Amino acid sequence: MSVKILIADDHPLFRAAMCHALNSIEHISLVETSTFPDTLNCLSSNDDIDILFLDLTMPGNEGLNGLAEVHALHPDVLVVVVTAQEDCDVMAKSFALGASGFIPKSASVDCIIDAVNTVLDGETWVPATSQMSSGRLNTSAGLDDNSSSGDDDFTRRLKQLTPHQLKVLRMVSDGLLNKQIAYELAISESTVKQHVSAVLRKLGVINRTKAGIAFKNAMHV
């Protein structure tokens, strides 16, 4: 079976290293992008992409916003986060948002190959050296829902949002009014109000201010 992988990273040398590592796997085809807008365009025009290696700090990607947007728009694409930030909180948030793997840029070729094979087998790949003192993340169990924090619960709730609701929430977090959101998205104010109401209900928050603050906190890395 052929597997198509998109490597989304703005550093040419890192993309070249990833390609070198992945080319050792049989039946692999590779696509590359260097900005987040190009990544979204590539995903939209290639519905046969199986895995996305997503850099959290590439141009156009602010924190975990990109991961949330990809998951909302392309829920069938397996996303492996690639980042220089070897931070357990970022890792936990990534998995809560639906990531299938988390690879530090310091990972070896063998780790990258193992990650691909693990994700394709339907499992979650976590670096072997990663542990969380809270017990929320470990190499065998991934996220433990029973011991997750309130922040992680909010992050998981974001996965319930539709692409339009996610866009509205992002604009709310930037302080835009309903009429401004309506103008930006070319929809009516009543439709914006419906989206906001749905967002508040799905996230379990009482008003747009709290939703915006919680979203900013959840997306921060």
PDB file of C-alpha atoms in Angstrom:
ATOM      1  CA  MET A   1       0.000   0.000   0.000  1.00  0.00           C
ATOM      2  CA  SER A   2       1.339   3.423  -0.954  1.00  0.00           C
ATOM      3  CA  VAL A   3       1.549   6.078   1.744  1.00  0.00           C
ATOM      4  CA  LYS A   4       1.610   9.800   0.936  1.00  0.00           C
ATOM      5  CA  ILE A   5       3.283  12.086   3.459  1.00  0.00           C
ATOM      6  CA  LEU A   6       3.333  15.877   3.598  1.00  0.00           C
ATOM      7  CA  ILE A   7       6.333  17.457   5.329  1.00  0.00           C
ATOM      8  CA  ALA A   8       5.380  20.975   6.404  1.00  0.00           C
ATOM      9  CA  ASP A   9       8.416  22.853   7.702  1.00  0.00           C
ATOM     10  CA  ASP A  10      10.074  26.126   6.747  1.00  0.00           C
ATOM     11  CA  HIS A  11      13.663  24.889   7.149  1.00  0.00           C
ATOM     12  CA  PRO A  12      14.979  23.333   3.875  1.00  0.00           C
ATOM     13  CA  LEU A  13      17.709  21.377   5.656  1.00  0.00           C
ATOM     14  CA  PHE A  14      15.241  19.798   8.068  1.00  0.00           C
ATOM     15  CA  ARG A  15      12.861  18.900   5.217  1.00  0.00           C
ATOM     16  CA  ALA A  16      15.794  17.322   3.382  1.00  0.00           C
ATOM     17  CA  ALA A  17      16.705  15.322   6.493  1.00  0.00           C
ATOM     18  CA  MET A  18      13.090  14.169   6.872  1.00  0.00           C
ATOM     19  CA  CYS A  19      12.930  13.141   3.225  1.00  0.00           C
ATOM     20  CA  HIS A  20      16.179  11.207   3.581  1.00  0.00           C
ATOM     21  CA  ALA A  21      14.834   9.377   6.625  1.00  0.00           C
ATOM     22  CA  LEU A  22      11.440   8.595   5.115  1.00  0.00           C
ATOM     23  CA  ASN A  23      12.737   7.494   1.720  1.00  0.00           C
ATOM     24  CA  SER A  24      14.035   4.344   3.371  1.00  0.00           C
ATOM     25  CA  ILE A  25      10.424   3.233   3.894  1.00  0.00           C
ATOM     26  CA  GLU A  26       8.897   1.297   1.004  1.00  0.00           C
ATOM     27  CA  HIS A  27       5.956   2.666  -0.997  1.00  0.00           C
ATOM     28  CA  ILE A  28       6.321   6.204   0.343  1.00  0.00           C
ATOM     29  CA  SER A  29       5.621   9.361  -1.674  1.00  0.00           C
ATOM     30  CA  LEU A  30       6.578  12.745  -0.237  1.00  0.00           C
ATOM     31  CA  VAL A  31       5.266  16.290  -0.637  1.00  0.00           C
ATOM     32  CA  GLU A  32       6.799  19.398   0.934  1.00  0.00           C
ATOM     33  CA  THR A  33       5.520  22.832   1.992  1.00  0.00           C
ATOM     34  CA  SER A  34       7.260  25.702   3.782  1.00  0.00           C
ATOM     35  CA  THR A  35       4.346  27.860   5.025  1.00  0.00           C
ATOM     36  CA  PHE A  36       1.086  27.035   6.767  1.00  0.00           C
ATOM     37  CA  PRO A  37      -1.147  28.592   4.057  1.00  0.00           C
ATOM     38  CA  ASP A  38       0.674  26.445   1.464  1.00  0.00           C
ATOM     39  CA  THR A  39       0.123  23.439   3.717  1.00  0.00           C
ATOM     40  CA  LEU A  40      -3.639  24.019   3.811  1.00  0.00           C
ATOM     41  CA  ASN A  41      -3.707  24.478   0.036  1.00  0.00           C
ATOM     42  CA  CYS A  42      -1.731  21.274  -0.426  1.00  0.00           C
ATOM     43  CA  LEU A  43      -4.094  19.309   1.818  1.00  0.00           C
ATOM     44  CA  SER A  44      -7.097  20.701  -0.044  1.00  0.00           C
ATOM     45  CA  SER A  45      -5.705  19.761  -3.452  1.00  0.00           C
ATOM     46  CA  ASN A  46      -4.357  16.341  -2.398  1.00  0.00           C
ATOM     47  CA  ASP A  47      -7.051  14.283  -0.726  1.00  0.00           C
ATOM     48  CA  ASP A  48      -4.780  11.227  -0.702  1.00  0.00           C
ATOM     49  CA  ILE A  49      -2.341  12.555   1.921  1.00  0.00           C
ATOM     50  CA  ASP A  50      -2.168  10.091   4.801  1.00  0.00           C
ATOM     51  CA  ILE A  51       0.235  11.753   7.236  1.00  0.00           C
ATOM     52  CA  LEU A  52       1.185  15.371   7.870  1.00  0.00           C
ATOM     53  CA  PHE A  53       4.409  16.256   9.677  1.00  0.00           C
ATOM     54  CA  LEU A  54       3.520  19.722  10.993  1.00  0.00           C
ATOM     55  CA  ASP A  55       6.041  22.244  12.315  1.00  0.00           C
ATOM     56  CA  LEU A  56       4.407  24.354  15.033  1.00  0.00           C
ATOM     57  CA  THR A  57       6.497  27.450  14.275  1.00  0.00           C
ATOM     58  CA  MET A  58       6.406  27.606  10.476  1.00  0.00           C
ATOM     59  CA  PRO A  59       5.277  30.925   8.891  1.00  0.00           C
ATOM     60  CA  GLY A  60       1.509  31.369   9.189  1.00  0.00           C
ATOM     61  CA  ASN A  61       1.161  28.896  12.058  1.00  0.00           C
ATOM     62  CA  GLU A  62       0.672  30.511  15.459  1.00  0.00           C
ATOM     63  CA  GLY A  63       1.165  28.065  18.302  1.00  0.00           C
ATOM     64  CA  LEU A  64      -1.309  25.190  18.130  1.00  0.00           C
ATOM     65  CA  ASN A  65      -3.758  27.070  15.878  1.00  0.00           C
ATOM     66  CA  GLY A  66      -2.524  25.200  12.830  1.00  0.00           C
ATOM     67  CA  LEU A  67      -3.038  21.790  14.396  1.00  0.00           C
ATOM     68  CA  ALA A  68      -6.577  22.722  15.454  1.00  0.00           C
ATOM     69  CA  GLU A  69      -7.407  24.034  11.980  1.00  0.00           C
ATOM     70  CA  VAL A  70      -6.004  21.001  10.161  1.00  0.00           C
ATOM     71  CA  HIS A  71      -7.942  18.659  12.428  1.00  0.00           C
ATOM     72  CA  ALA A  72     -11.166  20.602  11.821  1.00  0.00           C
ATOM     73  CA  LEU A  73     -10.726  20.772   8.044  1.00  0.00           C
ATOM     74  CA  HIS A  74      -9.099  17.379   7.424  1.00  0.00           C
ATOM     75  CA  PRO A  75     -10.026  15.034  10.283  1.00  0.00           C
ATOM     76  CA  ASP A  76      -8.862  11.934   8.374  1.00  0.00           C
ATOM     77  CA  VAL A  77      -5.273  13.155   8.008  1.00  0.00           C
ATOM     78  CA  LEU A  78      -2.935  11.794  10.680  1.00  0.00           C
ATOM     79  CA  VAL A  79      -0.911  14.695  12.098  1.00  0.00           C
ATOM     80  CA  VAL A  80       2.512  14.261  13.658  1.00  0.00           C
ATOM     81  CA  VAL A  81       3.703  17.429  15.386  1.00  0.00           C
ATOM     82  CA  VAL A  82       7.340  18.326  14.744  1.00  0.00           C
ATOM     83  CA  THR A  83       8.903  20.952  16.980  1.00  0.00           C
ATOM     84  CA  ALA A  84      12.101  22.097  18.634  1.00  0.00           C
ATOM     85  CA  GLN A  85      10.093  22.641  21.837  1.00  0.00           C
ATOM     86  CA  GLU A  86      10.486  19.498  23.919  1.00  0.00           C
ATOM     87  CA  ASP A  87       7.826  20.600  26.373  1.00  0.00           C
ATOM     88  CA  CYS A  88       5.437  18.206  28.089  1.00  0.00           C
ATOM     89  CA  ASP A  89       2.579  20.731  28.242  1.00  0.00           C
ATOM     90  CA  VAL A  90       2.835  21.390  24.497  1.00  0.00           C
ATOM     91  CA  MET A  91       2.894  17.650  23.938  1.00  0.00           C
ATOM     92  CA  ALA A  92      -0.210  17.095  26.075  1.00  0.00           C
ATOM     93  CA  LYS A  93      -2.108  19.884  24.303  1.00  0.00           C
ATOM     94  CA  SER A  94      -1.086  18.467  20.906  1.00  0.00           C
ATOM     95  CA  PHE A  95      -2.509  15.054  21.739  1.00  0.00           C
ATOM     96  CA  ALA A  96      -5.645  16.621  23.207  1.00  0.00           C
ATOM     97  CA  LEU A  97      -6.154  18.377  19.865  1.00  0.00           C
ATOM     98  CA  GLY A  98      -5.905  15.094  18.002  1.00  0.00           C
ATOM     99  CA  ALA A  99      -2.227  14.712  17.084  1.00  0.00           C
ATOM    100  CA  SER A 100      -1.131  11.146  16.372  1.00  0.00           C
ATOM    101  CA  GLY A 101       2.503  11.746  17.255  1.00  0.00           C
ATOM    102  CA  PHE A 102       4.973  14.256  18.642  1.00  0.00           C
ATOM    103  CA  ILE A 103       8.549  14.360  17.360  1.00  0.00           C
ATOM    104  CA  PRO A 104      11.256  16.661  18.745  1.00  0.00           C
ATOM    105  CA  LYS A 105      13.555  17.960  16.012  1.00  0.00           C
ATOM    106  CA  SER A 106      16.416  16.302  17.855  1.00  0.00           C
ATOM    107  CA  ALA A 107      14.918  12.860  17.085  1.00  0.00           C
ATOM    108  CA  SER A 108      17.028  10.298  15.267  1.00  0.00           C
ATOM    109  CA  VAL A 109      16.257   8.793  11.855  1.00  0.00           C
ATOM    110  CA  ASP A 110      15.206   5.558  13.560  1.00  0.00           C
ATOM    111  CA  CYS A 111      12.739   7.501  15.731  1.00  0.00           C
ATOM    112  CA  ILE A 112      11.171   9.166  12.687  1.00  0.00           C
ATOM    113  CA  ILE A 113      10.764   5.831  10.897  1.00  0.00           C
ATOM    114  CA  ASP A 114       9.329   4.240  14.040  1.00  0.00           C
ATOM    115  CA  ALA A 115       6.885   7.143  14.383  1.00  0.00           C
ATOM    116  CA  VAL A 116       5.573   6.666  10.833  1.00  0.00           C
ATOM    117  CA  ASN A 117       5.109   2.911  11.269  1.00  0.00           C
ATOM    118  CA  THR A 118       3.446   3.369  14.672  1.00  0.00           C
ATOM    119  CA  VAL A 119       1.020   6.031  13.426  1.00  0.00           C
ATOM    120  CA  LEU A 120       0.134   3.961  10.353  1.00  0.00           C
ATOM    121  CA  ASP A 121      -0.674   1.058  12.683  1.00  0.00           C
ATOM    122  CA  GLY A 122      -3.256   3.284  14.359  1.00  0.00           C
ATOM    123  CA  GLU A 123      -1.215   3.913  17.489  1.00  0.00           C
ATOM    124  CA  THR A 124      -0.012   7.160  19.054  1.00  0.00           C
ATOM    125  CA  TRP A 125       3.737   7.790  18.920  1.00  0.00           C
ATOM    126  CA  VAL A 126       5.451   9.500  21.854  1.00  0.00           C
ATOM    127  CA  PRO A 127       9.231   9.989  22.239  1.00  0.00           C
ATOM    128  CA  ALA A 128      10.663   7.220  24.398  1.00  0.00           C
ATOM    129  CA  THR A 129      12.301   9.736  26.742  1.00  0.00           C
ATOM    130  CA  SER A 130       9.093  11.717  27.352  1.00  0.00           C
ATOM    131  CA  GLN A 131       7.376  11.505  30.705  1.00  0.00           C
ATOM    132  CA  MET A 132       5.035  13.808  32.577  1.00  0.00           C
ATOM    133  CA  SER A 133       5.176  14.111  36.328  1.00  0.00           C
ATOM    134  CA  SER A 134       1.386  14.391  36.461  1.00  0.00           C
ATOM    135  CA  GLY A 135       1.025  11.035  34.740  1.00  0.00           C
ATOM    136  CA  ARG A 136      -1.034  12.522  31.918  1.00  0.00           C
ATOM    137  CA  LEU A 137       1.436  11.396  29.272  1.00  0.00           C
ATOM    138  CA  ASN A 138       3.681   8.368  29.063  1.00  0.00           C
ATOM    139  CA  THR A 139       5.226   6.191  26.413  1.00  0.00           C
ATOM    140  CA  SER A 140       2.699   3.392  26.677  1.00  0.00           C
ATOM    141  CA  ALA A 141      -0.632   5.033  27.413  1.00  0.00           C
ATOM    142  CA  GLY A 142      -0.467   8.472  25.809  1.00  0.00           C
ATOM    143  CA  LEU A 143      -3.067  10.695  27.455  1.00  0.00           C
ATOM    144  CA  ASP A 144      -4.845   9.521  30.556  1.00  0.00           C
ATOM    145  CA  ASP A 145      -8.264  11.148  30.574  1.00  0.00           C
ATOM    146  CA  ASN A 146      -8.802  10.411  34.252  1.00  0.00           C
ATOM    147  CA  SER A 147      -5.865  12.566  35.346  1.00  0.00           C
ATOM    148  CA  SER A 148      -6.006  15.324  32.748  1.00  0.00           C
ATOM    149  CA  SER A 149      -6.181  18.965  33.785  1.00  0.00           C
ATOM    150  CA  GLY A 150      -8.963  21.427  33.083  1.00  0.00           C
ATOM    151  CA  ASP A 151      -6.820  23.005  30.376  1.00  0.00           C
ATOM    152  CA  ASP A 152      -6.526  19.695  28.548  1.00  0.00           C
ATOM    153  CA  ASP A 153     -10.277  19.151  28.889  1.00  0.00           C
ATOM    154  CA  PHE A 154     -10.885  22.519  27.194  1.00  0.00           C
ATOM    155  CA  THR A 155      -8.370  21.650  24.470  1.00  0.00           C
ATOM    156  CA  ARG A 156     -10.146  18.370  23.753  1.00  0.00           C
ATOM    157  CA  ARG A 157     -13.484  20.213  23.559  1.00  0.00           C
ATOM    158  CA  LEU A 158     -12.034  22.331  20.733  1.00  0.00           C
ATOM    159  CA  LYS A 159     -12.103  19.215  18.551  1.00  0.00           C
ATOM    160  CA  GLN A 160     -15.917  19.395  18.609  1.00  0.00           C
ATOM    161  CA  LEU A 161     -15.931  22.704  16.723  1.00  0.00           C
ATOM    162  CA  THR A 162     -16.619  22.902  13.014  1.00  0.00           C
ATOM    163  CA  PRO A 163     -14.141  24.812  10.791  1.00  0.00           C
ATOM    164  CA  HIS A 164     -16.457  27.869  10.747  1.00  0.00           C
ATOM    165  CA  GLN A 165     -16.929  27.789  14.515  1.00  0.00           C
ATOM    166  CA  LEU A 166     -13.168  27.575  14.994  1.00  0.00           C
ATOM    167  CA  LYS A 167     -12.650  30.626  12.767  1.00  0.00           C
ATOM    168  CA  VAL A 168     -15.281  32.561  14.718  1.00  0.00           C
ATOM    169  CA  LEU A 169     -13.686  31.586  18.037  1.00  0.00           C
ATOM    170  CA  ARG A 170     -10.261  32.697  16.803  1.00  0.00           C
ATOM    171  CA  MET A 171     -11.701  36.083  15.816  1.00  0.00           C
ATOM    172  CA  VAL A 172     -13.526  36.386  19.143  1.00  0.00           C
ATOM    173  CA  SER A 173     -10.220  35.748  20.917  1.00  0.00           C
ATOM    174  CA  ASP A 174      -8.702  38.597  18.867  1.00  0.00           C
ATOM    175  CA  GLY A 175     -11.396  40.923  20.201  1.00  0.00           C
ATOM    176  CA  LEU A 176     -13.507  41.294  17.057  1.00  0.00           C
ATOM    177  CA  LEU A 177     -17.167  42.225  17.400  1.00  0.00           C
ATOM    178  CA  ASN A 178     -19.939  40.230  15.730  1.00  0.00           C
ATOM    179  CA  LYS A 179     -20.346  42.765  12.934  1.00  0.00           C
ATOM    180  CA  GLN A 180     -16.596  42.686  12.253  1.00  0.00           C
ATOM    181  CA  ILE A 181     -16.592  38.887  12.161  1.00  0.00           C
ATOM    182  CA  ALA A 182     -19.597  38.941   9.843  1.00  0.00           C
ATOM    183  CA  TYR A 183     -17.750  41.289   7.483  1.00  0.00           C
ATOM    184  CA  GLU A 184     -14.528  39.240   7.518  1.00  0.00           C
ATOM    185  CA  LEU A 185     -16.333  35.947   6.852  1.00  0.00           C
ATOM    186  CA  ALA A 186     -18.967  37.437   4.514  1.00  0.00           C
ATOM    187  CA  ILE A 187     -21.854  36.083   6.574  1.00  0.00           C
ATOM    188  CA  SER A 188     -24.725  37.702   8.470  1.00  0.00           C
ATOM    189  CA  GLU A 189     -24.494  38.857  12.088  1.00  0.00           C
ATOM    190  CA  SER A 190     -27.248  36.431  13.017  1.00  0.00           C
ATOM    191  CA  THR A 191     -25.135  33.573  11.645  1.00  0.00           C
ATOM    192  CA  VAL A 192     -22.183  34.802  13.694  1.00  0.00           C
ATOM    193  CA  LYS A 193     -24.377  34.844  16.810  1.00  0.00           C
ATOM    194  CA  GLN A 194     -25.437  31.254  16.091  1.00  0.00           C
ATOM    195  CA  HIS A 195     -21.795  30.207  15.741  1.00  0.00           C
ATOM    196  CA  VAL A 196     -20.830  31.962  18.973  1.00  0.00           C
ATOM    197  CA  SER A 197     -23.705  30.312  20.853  1.00  0.00           C
ATOM    198  CA  ALA A 198     -22.671  26.902  19.529  1.00  0.00           C
ATOM    199  CA  VAL A 199     -19.046  27.555  20.490  1.00  0.00           C
ATOM    200  CA  LEU A 200     -19.953  28.530  24.054  1.00  0.00           C
ATOM    201  CA  ARG A 201     -22.173  25.466  24.417  1.00  0.00           C
ATOM    202  CA  LYS A 202     -19.554  23.029  23.075  1.00  0.00           C
ATOM    203  CA  LEU A 203     -16.732  24.527  25.129  1.00  0.00           C
ATOM    204  CA  GLY A 204     -18.795  24.751  28.306  1.00  0.00           C
ATOM    205  CA  VAL A 205     -18.042  28.440  28.975  1.00  0.00           C
ATOM    206  CA  ILE A 206     -20.518  31.149  29.949  1.00  0.00           C
ATOM    207  CA  ASN A 207     -19.469  34.056  27.731  1.00  0.00           C
ATOM    208  CA  ARG A 208     -17.328  35.026  24.747  1.00  0.00           C
ATOM    209  CA  THR A 209     -14.695  36.740  26.916  1.00  0.00           C
ATOM    210  CA  LYS A 210     -13.977  33.560  28.845  1.00  0.00           C
ATOM    211  CA  ALA A 211     -14.006  31.567  25.586  1.00  0.00           C
ATOM    212  CA  GLY A 212     -11.480  33.928  23.992  1.00  0.00           C
ATOM    213  CA  ILE A 213      -9.132  33.873  26.976  1.00  0.00           C
ATOM    214  CA  ALA A 214      -9.306  30.085  27.288  1.00  0.00           C
ATOM    215  CA  PHE A 215      -8.626  29.688  23.571  1.00  0.00           C
ATOM    216  CA  LYS A 216      -5.566  31.954  23.716  1.00  0.00           C
ATOM    217  CA  ASN A 217      -4.223  29.971  26.675  1.00  0.00           C
ATOM    218  CA  ALA A 218      -4.862  26.634  24.986  1.00  0.00           C
ATOM    219  CA  MET A 219      -3.137  27.644  21.740  1.00  0.00           C
ATOM    220  CA  HIS A 220      -0.076  29.130  23.418  1.00  0.00           C
ATOM    221  CA  VAL A 221       3.173  27.141  23.175  1.00  0.00           C
TER     222      VAL A 221
END
